[in-house]
Coordinates of C-alpha atoms and ligand atoms in Angstrom, one line a residue:
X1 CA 65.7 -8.5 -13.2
X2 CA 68.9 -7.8 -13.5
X3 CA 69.9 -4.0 -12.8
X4 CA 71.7 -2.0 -16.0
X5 CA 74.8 -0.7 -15.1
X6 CA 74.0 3.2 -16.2
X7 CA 70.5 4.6 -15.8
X8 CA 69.2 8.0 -15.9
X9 CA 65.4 7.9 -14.9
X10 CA 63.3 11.2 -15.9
X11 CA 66.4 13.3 -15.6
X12 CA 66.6 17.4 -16.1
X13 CA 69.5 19.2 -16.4
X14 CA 70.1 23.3 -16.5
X15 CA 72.7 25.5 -17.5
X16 CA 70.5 28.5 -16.0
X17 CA 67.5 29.4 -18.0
X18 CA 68.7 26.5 -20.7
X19 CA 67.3 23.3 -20.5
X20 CA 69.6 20.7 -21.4
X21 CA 67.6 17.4 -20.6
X22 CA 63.9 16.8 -19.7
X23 CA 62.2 14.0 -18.1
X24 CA 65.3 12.0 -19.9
X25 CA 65.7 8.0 -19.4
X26 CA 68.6 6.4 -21.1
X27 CA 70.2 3.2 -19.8
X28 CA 73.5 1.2 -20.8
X29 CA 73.2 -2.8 -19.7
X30 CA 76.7 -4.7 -18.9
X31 CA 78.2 -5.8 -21.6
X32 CA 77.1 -3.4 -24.0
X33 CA 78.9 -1.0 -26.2
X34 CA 76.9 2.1 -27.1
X35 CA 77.5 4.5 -28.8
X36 CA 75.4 8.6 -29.1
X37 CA 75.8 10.2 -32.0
X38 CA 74.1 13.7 -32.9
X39 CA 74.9 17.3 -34.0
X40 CA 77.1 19.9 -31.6
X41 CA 75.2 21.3 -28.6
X42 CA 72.9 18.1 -28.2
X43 CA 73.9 17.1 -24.7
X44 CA 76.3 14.2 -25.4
X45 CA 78.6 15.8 -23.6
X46 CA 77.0 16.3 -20.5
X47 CA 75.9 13.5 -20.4
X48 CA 78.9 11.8 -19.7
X49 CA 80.4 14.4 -17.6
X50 CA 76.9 14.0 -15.7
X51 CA 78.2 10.2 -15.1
X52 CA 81.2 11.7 -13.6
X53 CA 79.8 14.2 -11.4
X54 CA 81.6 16.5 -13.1
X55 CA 78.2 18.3 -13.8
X56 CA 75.1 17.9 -11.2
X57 CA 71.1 17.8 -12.6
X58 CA 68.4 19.4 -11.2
X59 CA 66.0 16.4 -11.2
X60 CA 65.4 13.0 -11.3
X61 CA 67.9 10.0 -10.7
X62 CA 71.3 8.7 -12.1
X63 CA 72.3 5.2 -11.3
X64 CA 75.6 3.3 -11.5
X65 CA 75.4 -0.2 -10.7
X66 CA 72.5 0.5 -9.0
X67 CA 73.3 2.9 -6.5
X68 CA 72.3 6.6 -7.2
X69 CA 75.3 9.5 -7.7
X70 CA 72.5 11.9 -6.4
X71 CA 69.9 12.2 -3.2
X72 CA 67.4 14.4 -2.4
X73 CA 67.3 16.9 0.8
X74 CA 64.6 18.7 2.0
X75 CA 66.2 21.9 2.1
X76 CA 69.2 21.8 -0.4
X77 CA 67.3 19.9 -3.4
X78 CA 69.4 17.1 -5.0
X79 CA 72.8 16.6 -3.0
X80 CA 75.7 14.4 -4.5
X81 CA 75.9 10.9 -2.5
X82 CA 78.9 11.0 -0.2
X83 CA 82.3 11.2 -0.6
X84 CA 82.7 7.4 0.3
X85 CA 80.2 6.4 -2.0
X86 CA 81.1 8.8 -4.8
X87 CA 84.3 7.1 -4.8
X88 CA 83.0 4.0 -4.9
X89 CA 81.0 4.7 -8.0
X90 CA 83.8 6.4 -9.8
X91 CA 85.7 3.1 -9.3
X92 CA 83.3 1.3 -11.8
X93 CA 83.6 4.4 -14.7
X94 CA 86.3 5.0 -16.6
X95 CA 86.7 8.1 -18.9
X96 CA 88.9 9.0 -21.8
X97 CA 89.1 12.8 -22.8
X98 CA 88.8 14.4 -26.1
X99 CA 92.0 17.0 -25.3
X100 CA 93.6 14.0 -23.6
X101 CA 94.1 15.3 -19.8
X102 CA 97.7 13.6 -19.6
X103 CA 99.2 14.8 -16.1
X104 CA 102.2 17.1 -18.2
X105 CA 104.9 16.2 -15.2
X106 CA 104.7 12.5 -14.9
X107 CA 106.0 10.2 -17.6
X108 CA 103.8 7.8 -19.2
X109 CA 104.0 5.1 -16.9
X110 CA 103.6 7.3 -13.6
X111 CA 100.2 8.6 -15.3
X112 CA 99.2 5.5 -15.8
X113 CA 100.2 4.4 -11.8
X114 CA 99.2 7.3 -9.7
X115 CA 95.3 6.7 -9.5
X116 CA 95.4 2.9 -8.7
X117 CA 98.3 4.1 -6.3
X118 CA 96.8 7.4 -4.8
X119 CA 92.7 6.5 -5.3
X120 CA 93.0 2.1 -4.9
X121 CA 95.9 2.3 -2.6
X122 CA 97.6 0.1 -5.0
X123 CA 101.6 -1.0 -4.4
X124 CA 104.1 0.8 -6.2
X125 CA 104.9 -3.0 -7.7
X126 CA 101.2 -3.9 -8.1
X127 CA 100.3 -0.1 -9.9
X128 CA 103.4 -1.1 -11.9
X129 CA 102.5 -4.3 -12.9
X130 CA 99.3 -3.3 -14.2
X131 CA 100.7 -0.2 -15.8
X132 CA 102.8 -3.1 -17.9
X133 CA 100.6 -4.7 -19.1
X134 CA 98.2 -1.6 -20.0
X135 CA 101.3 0.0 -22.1
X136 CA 101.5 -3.3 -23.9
X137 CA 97.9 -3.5 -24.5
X138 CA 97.6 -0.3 -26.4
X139 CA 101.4 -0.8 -27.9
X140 CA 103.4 1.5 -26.0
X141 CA 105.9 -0.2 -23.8
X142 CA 108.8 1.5 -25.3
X143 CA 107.2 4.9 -24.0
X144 CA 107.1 4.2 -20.3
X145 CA 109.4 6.4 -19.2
X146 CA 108.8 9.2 -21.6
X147 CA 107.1 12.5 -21.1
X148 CA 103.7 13.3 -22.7
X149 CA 104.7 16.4 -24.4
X150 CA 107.4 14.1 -26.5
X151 CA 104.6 11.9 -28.0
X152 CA 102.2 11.9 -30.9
X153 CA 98.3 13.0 -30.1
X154 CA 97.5 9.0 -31.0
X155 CA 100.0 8.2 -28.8
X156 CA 98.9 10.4 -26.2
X157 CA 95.4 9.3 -26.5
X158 CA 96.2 5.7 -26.1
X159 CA 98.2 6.2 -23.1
X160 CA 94.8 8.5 -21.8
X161 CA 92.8 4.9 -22.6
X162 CA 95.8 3.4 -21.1
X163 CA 95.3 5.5 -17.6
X164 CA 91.7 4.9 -18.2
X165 CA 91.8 1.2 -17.7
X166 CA 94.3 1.3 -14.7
X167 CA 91.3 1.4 -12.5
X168 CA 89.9 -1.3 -13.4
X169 CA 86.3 0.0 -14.5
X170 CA 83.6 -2.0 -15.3
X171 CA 82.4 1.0 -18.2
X172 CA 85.2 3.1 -20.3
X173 CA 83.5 6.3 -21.3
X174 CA 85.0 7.8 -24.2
X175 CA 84.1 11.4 -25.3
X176 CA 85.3 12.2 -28.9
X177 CA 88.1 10.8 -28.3
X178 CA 89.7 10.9 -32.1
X179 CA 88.2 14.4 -32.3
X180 CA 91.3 16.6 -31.8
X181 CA 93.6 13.8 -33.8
X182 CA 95.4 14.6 -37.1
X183 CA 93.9 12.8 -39.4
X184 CA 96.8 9.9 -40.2
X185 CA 96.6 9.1 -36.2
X186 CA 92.7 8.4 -35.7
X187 CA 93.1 5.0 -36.5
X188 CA 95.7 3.5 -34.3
X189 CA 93.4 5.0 -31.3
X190 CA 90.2 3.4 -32.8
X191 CA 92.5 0.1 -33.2
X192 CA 93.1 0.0 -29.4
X193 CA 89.0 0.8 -28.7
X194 CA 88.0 -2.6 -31.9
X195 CA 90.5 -4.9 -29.7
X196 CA 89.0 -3.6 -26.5
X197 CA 85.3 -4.2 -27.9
X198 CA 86.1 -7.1 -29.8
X199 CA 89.0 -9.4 -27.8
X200 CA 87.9 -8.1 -24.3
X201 CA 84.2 -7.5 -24.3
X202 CA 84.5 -4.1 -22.2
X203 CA 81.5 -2.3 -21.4
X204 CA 81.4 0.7 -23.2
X205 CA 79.3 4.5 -23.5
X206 CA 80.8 6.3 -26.8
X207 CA 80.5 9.7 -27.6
X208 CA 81.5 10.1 -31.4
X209 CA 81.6 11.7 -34.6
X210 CA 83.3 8.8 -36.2
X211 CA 80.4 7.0 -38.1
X212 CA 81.8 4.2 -39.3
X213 CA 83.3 3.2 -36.4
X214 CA 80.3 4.0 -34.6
X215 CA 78.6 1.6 -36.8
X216 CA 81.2 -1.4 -37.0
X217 CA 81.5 -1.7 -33.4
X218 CA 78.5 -0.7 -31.5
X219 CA 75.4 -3.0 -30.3
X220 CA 73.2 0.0 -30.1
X221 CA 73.2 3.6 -31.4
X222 CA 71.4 6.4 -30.3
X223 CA 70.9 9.6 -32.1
X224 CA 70.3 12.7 -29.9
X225 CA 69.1 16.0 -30.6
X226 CA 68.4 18.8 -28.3
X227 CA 68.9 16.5 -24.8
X228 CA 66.7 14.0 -26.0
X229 CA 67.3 10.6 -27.8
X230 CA 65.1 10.8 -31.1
X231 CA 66.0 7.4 -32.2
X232 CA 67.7 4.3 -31.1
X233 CA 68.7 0.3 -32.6
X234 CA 71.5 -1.6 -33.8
X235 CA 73.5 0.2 -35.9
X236 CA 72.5 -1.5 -39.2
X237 CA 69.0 -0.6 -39.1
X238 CA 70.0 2.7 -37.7
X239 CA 72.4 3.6 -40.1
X240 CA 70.6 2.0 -43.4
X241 CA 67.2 2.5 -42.6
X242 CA 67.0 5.4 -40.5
X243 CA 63.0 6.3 -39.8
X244 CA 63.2 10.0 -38.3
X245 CA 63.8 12.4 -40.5
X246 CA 66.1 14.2 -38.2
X247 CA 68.7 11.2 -38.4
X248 CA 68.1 10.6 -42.2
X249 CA 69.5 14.6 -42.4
X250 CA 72.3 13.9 -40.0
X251 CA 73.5 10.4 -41.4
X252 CA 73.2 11.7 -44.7
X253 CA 75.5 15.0 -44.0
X254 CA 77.8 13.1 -41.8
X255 CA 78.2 10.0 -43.9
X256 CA 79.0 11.7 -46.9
X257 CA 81.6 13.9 -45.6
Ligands
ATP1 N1 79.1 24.7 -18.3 C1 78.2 25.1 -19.1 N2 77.5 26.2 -18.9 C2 76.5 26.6 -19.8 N3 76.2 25.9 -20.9 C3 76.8 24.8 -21.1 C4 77.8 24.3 -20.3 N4 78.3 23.1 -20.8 C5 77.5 22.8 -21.9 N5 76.7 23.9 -22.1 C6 75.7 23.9 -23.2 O1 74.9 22.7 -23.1 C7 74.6 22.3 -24.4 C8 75.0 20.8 -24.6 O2 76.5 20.8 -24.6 P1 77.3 19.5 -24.8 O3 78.8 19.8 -24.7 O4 76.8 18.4 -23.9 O5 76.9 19.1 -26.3 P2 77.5 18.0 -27.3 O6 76.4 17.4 -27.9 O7 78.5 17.2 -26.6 O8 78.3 19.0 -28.4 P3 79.6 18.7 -29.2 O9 79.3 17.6 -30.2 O10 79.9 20.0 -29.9 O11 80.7 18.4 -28.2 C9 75.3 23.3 -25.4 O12 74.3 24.2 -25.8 C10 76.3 23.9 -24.6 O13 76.6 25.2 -25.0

């Protein structure tokens, strides 16, 4: 059988005495575009940042492309995998931030160059090459050599999915990613994510608030509450015919905002 890409089996995760996830299992196949949707504090968050090793769990096993990002030790509990491996994972995950994460120094094109260079060992020409045709794919060529403080937040965001991509993942991540947009530029970043899903069929894990988009694009939704998935499917049975009353609540406060 072929292996999914993600898997968390019978994870738990802690913030001290706060249990974030039990005995969770959640998997994302290649190919797929997924998307979690599901009031503040729910654990979408982590989850992702879980993916990342940004956070460590307390239990159980996370997989990416088979391999695990944690092993156990008889004396220190769960240990990360090492270094070399780590960065072997990271290689096939690439994340997109809510506050964007733009290195402030480096113009557009250097942010979009310095992990392929520093992490791959990339060429200056082939990091550039690749940077190219990134900045064209999210319509921003004429901003290569600009600073990120002198763009828009849209702008900023699609050069963060931009960066994102450089590294050639085989899953882009994206956590809220619209959330701290105006208004006017959520679009033109949801633009670059439809071509992505739609022209490119990229792998993808979505953290969102944006319903609609959540539904238009995604082959399965989950809705989460308190670290657990309470209901999953594609997103027009989800969305139209939701059967937990928790979702019908959520949809129907969300969708009518
Ligand atoms: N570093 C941390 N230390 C302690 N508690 C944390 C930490 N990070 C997150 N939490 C708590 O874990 C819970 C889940 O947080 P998380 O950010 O994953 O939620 P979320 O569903 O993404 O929420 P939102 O939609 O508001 O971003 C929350 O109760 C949060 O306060």
């Amino acid at each position: 059988m072929k292996q999914p890409l993600i898997e968390f089996k019978n994870v738990e995760k802690r913030f001290g005495d706060t249990v974030i996830f039990k005995d969770f299992n959640f998997s994302v196949e290649e190919g797929e575009i997924v998307s979690i949707i599901g009031p503040s504090g729910s654990g979408k968050s982590t989850l992702l940042r879980i993916l990342m090793t940004l956070e460590g769990i307390e239990g159980g096993v996370v997989r990416v492309a088979g391999k695990p990002l944690w092993h156990k030790d008889t004396d220190k509990g769960l240990v990360p995998a090492d270094e070399k491996h780590l960065h072997e994972m990271r290689n096939h995950l690439g994340m997109v931030f809510q506050h964007f994460n733009l290195f402030p120094h480096m113009t557009v094109k250097r942010n979009i160059t310095e992990a392929p260079m520093c992490v791959q060992g990339k060429t200056k020409i082939e990091a550039n090459k690749i940077a190219d045709e990134l900045l064209e794919l999210v319509g921003l060529s004429d901003k290569a050599d600009m600073y990120p403080n002198s763009l828009s937040g849209g702008q900023k965001q699609r050069v963060g999915i931009a960066r994102a991509l450089a590294m050639q993942p085989a899953i882009l991540l994206l956590d809220e990613i619209t959330s701290a947009l105006d208004p006017e530029l959520v679009e033109e970043v949801l633009d670059v994510i439809r071509n992505l899903a739609l022209k490119h069929s990229f792998t993808m894990l979505l953290v969102t608030h944006e319903m609609y988009f959540a539904r238009e694009i995604s082959d399965r939704v989950c809705f989460f509450d308190q670290g657990a998935i309470v209901e999953e499917g594609e997103p027009e049975t989800l969305f139209i015919h939701p059967k937990e009353e928790r979702t019908q609540a959520f949809l129907k406060a969300y969708m009518s905002q």
